[in-house]
Short mmCIF file of C-alpha atoms in Angstrom, two decimals:
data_model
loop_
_atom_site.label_atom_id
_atom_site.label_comp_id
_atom_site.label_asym_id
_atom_site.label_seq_id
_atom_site.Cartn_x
_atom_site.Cartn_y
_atom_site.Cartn_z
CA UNK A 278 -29.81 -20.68 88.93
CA UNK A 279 -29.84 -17.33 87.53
CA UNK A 280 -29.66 -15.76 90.71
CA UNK A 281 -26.64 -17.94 91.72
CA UNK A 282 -24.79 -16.92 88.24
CA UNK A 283 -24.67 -13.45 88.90
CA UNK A 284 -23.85 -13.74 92.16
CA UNK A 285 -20.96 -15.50 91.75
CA UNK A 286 -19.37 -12.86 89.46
CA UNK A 287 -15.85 -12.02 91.16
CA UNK A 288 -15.12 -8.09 91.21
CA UNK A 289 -12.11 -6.24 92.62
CA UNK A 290 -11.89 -2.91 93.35
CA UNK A 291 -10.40 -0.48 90.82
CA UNK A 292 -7.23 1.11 92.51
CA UNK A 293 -6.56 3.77 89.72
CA UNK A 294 -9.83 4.98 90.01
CA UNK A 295 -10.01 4.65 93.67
CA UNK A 296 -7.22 6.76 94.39
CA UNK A 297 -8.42 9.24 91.94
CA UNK A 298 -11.67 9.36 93.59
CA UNK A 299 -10.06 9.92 96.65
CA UNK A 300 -7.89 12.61 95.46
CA UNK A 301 -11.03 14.32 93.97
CA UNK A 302 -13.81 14.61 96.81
CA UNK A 303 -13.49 17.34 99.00
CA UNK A 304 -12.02 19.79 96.63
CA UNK A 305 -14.94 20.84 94.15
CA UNK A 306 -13.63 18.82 91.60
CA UNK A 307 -16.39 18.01 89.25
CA UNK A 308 -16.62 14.60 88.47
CA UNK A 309 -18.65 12.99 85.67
CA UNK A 310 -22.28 14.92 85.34
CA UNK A 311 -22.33 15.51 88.68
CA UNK A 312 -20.97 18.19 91.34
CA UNK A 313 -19.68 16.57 94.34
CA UNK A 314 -18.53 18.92 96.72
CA UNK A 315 -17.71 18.65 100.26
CA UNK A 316 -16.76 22.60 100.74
CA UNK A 317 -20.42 23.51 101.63
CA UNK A 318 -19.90 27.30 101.52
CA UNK A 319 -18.31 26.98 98.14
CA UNK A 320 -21.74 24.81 97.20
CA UNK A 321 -24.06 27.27 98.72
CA UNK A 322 -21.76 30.15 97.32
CA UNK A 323 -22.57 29.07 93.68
CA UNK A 324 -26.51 27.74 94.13
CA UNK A 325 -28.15 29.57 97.13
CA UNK A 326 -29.82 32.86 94.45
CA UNK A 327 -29.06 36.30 95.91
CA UNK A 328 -32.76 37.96 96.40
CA UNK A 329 -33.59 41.26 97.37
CA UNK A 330 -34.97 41.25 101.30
CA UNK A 331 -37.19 43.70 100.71
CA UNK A 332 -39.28 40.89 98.40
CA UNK A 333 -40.45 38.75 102.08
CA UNK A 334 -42.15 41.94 103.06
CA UNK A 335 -44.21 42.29 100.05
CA UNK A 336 -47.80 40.02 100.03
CA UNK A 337 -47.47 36.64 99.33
CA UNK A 338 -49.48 36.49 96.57
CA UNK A 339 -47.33 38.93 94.81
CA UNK A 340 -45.39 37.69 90.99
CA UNK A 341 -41.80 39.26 93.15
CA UNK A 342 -42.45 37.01 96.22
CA UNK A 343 -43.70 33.97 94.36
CA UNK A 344 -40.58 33.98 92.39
CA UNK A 345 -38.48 34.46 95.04
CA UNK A 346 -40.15 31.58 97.17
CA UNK A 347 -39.34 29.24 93.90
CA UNK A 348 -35.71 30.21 93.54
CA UNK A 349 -34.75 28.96 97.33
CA UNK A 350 -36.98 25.91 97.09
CA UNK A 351 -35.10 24.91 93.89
CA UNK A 352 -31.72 26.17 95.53
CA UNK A 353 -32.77 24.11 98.97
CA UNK A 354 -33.50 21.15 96.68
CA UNK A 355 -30.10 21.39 94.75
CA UNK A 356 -28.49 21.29 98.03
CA UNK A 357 -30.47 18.25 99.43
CA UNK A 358 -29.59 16.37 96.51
CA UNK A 359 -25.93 17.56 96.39
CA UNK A 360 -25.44 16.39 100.27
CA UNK A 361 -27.00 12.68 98.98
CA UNK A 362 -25.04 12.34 96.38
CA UNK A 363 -22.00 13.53 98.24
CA UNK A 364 -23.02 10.97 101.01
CA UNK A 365 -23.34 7.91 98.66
CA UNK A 366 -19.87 8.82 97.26
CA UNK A 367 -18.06 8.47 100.54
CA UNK A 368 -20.41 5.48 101.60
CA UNK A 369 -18.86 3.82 98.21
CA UNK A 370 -15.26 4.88 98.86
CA UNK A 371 -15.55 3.99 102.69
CA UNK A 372 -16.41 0.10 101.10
CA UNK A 373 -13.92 0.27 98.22
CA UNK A 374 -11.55 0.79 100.76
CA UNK A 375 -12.40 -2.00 102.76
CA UNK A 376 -12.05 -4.71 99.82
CA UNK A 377 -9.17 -2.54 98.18
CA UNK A 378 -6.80 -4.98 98.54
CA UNK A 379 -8.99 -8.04 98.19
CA UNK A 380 -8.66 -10.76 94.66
CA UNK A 381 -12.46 -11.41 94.31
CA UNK A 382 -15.95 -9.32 96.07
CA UNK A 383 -19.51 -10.50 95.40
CA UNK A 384 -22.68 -8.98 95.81
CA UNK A 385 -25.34 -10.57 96.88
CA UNK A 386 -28.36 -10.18 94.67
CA UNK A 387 -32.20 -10.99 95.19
CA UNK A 388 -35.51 -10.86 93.12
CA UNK A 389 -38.05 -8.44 93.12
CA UNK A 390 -41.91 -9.26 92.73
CA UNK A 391 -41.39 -9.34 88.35
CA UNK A 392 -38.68 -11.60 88.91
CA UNK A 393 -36.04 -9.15 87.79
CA UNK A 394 -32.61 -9.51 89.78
CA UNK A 395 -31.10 -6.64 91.65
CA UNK A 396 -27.92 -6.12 93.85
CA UNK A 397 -28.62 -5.71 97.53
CA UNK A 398 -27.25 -1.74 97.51
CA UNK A 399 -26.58 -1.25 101.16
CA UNK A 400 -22.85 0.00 100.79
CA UNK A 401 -23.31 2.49 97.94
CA UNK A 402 -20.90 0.42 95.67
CA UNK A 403 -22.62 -2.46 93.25
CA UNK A 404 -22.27 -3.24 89.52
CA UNK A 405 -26.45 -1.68 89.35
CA UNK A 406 -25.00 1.66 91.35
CA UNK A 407 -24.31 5.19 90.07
CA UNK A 408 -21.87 5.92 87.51
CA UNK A 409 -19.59 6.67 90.32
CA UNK A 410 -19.36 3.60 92.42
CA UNK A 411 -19.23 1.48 88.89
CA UNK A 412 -16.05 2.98 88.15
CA UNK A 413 -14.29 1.69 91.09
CA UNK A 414 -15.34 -1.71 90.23
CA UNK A 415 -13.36 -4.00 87.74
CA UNK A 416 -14.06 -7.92 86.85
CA UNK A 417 -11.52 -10.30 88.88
CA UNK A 418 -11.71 -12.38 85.97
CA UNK A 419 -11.45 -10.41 82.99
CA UNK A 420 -11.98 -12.39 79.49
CA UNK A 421 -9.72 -11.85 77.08
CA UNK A 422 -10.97 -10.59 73.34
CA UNK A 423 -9.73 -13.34 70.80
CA UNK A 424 -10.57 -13.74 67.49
CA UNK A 425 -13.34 -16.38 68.57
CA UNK A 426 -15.28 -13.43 70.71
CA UNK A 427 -14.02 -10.36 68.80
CA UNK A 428 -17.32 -9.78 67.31
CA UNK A 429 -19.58 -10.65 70.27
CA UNK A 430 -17.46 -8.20 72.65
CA UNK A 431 -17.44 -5.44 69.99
CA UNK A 432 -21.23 -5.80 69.54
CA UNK A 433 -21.36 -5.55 73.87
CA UNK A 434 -19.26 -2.94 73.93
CA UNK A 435 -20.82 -0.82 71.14
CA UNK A 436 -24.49 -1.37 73.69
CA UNK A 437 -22.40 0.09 76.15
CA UNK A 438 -21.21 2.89 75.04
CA UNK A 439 -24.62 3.29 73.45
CA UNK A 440 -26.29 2.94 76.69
CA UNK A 441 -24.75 4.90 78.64
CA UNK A 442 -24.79 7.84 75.31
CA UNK A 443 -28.30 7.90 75.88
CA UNK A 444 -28.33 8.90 80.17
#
């Protein structure tokens, strides 16, 4: 049953923050925490360390060489993860664009082996995704704050916001 509940959750796709999206990868725009850039030189412009060449004739062992070696693994690493995230963004947009125009998505969920529920994350976008793909998702059927659930919303949101304080 619980699996069923969630599932049937209706979400739409956010078009204000779709088109923003949009509007934003590709031109070293930062968004949120994260640098998403799809200029590569600009990305390897500002992370790729400028090192002396005389340093990869000097002995391996040496302080100058070890240092060196660090820098560029860290800078390689930077750029690995900057071409995932970059990747997962336009996987999420490619689907957002898909169900843009859509009333209602769902996304199918399983259990793992602690009986926890998940979203199948295939497509880059689901409710458990980054920061990024959330924001292009909105409820179908929003509920509307009334005096009856003014208190319980205001104690969900205030989790929230505390939540998401604390990553």
């Amino acid at each position: 049953r619980a699996l069923n509940k969630v599932q049937a959750v209706a979400w739409k796709i956010n078009p204000y923050m779709f088109h923003t999206l949009s509007a934003c990868l590709g031109k070293n725009i930062q968004i949120g925490d994260k640098f998403i850039c799809h200029d590569r030189e600009t990305f390897l412009d500002q992370h790729i360390p400028s090192i002396d060449p005389a340093i990869w004739n000097m002995p391996s062992s040496s302080p100058e060489f070890k240092k060196a070696k660090g820098q560029i693994a860290r800078a390689y690493s930077k750029c690995i993860d900057n071409q995932q995230l970059e990747e997962n963004a336009f996987r999420a947009l490619k689907t957002a664009a898909k169900f843009l125009n859509y009333e209602a998505i769902h996304f199918p969920c399983y259990f793992d082996n602690r009986l926890r529920i998940y979203y199948l994350h295939t497509s880059g976008l689901h409710p458990q995704g980054a920061n990024f793909a959330k924001s292009l998702l909105l409820f179908a059927d929003p509920l509307q704050v009334t005096e009856e659930n003014r208190e319980a919303v205001e104690t969900e949101l205030l989790v929230t916001i505390a939540n998401c304080y604390g990553n």
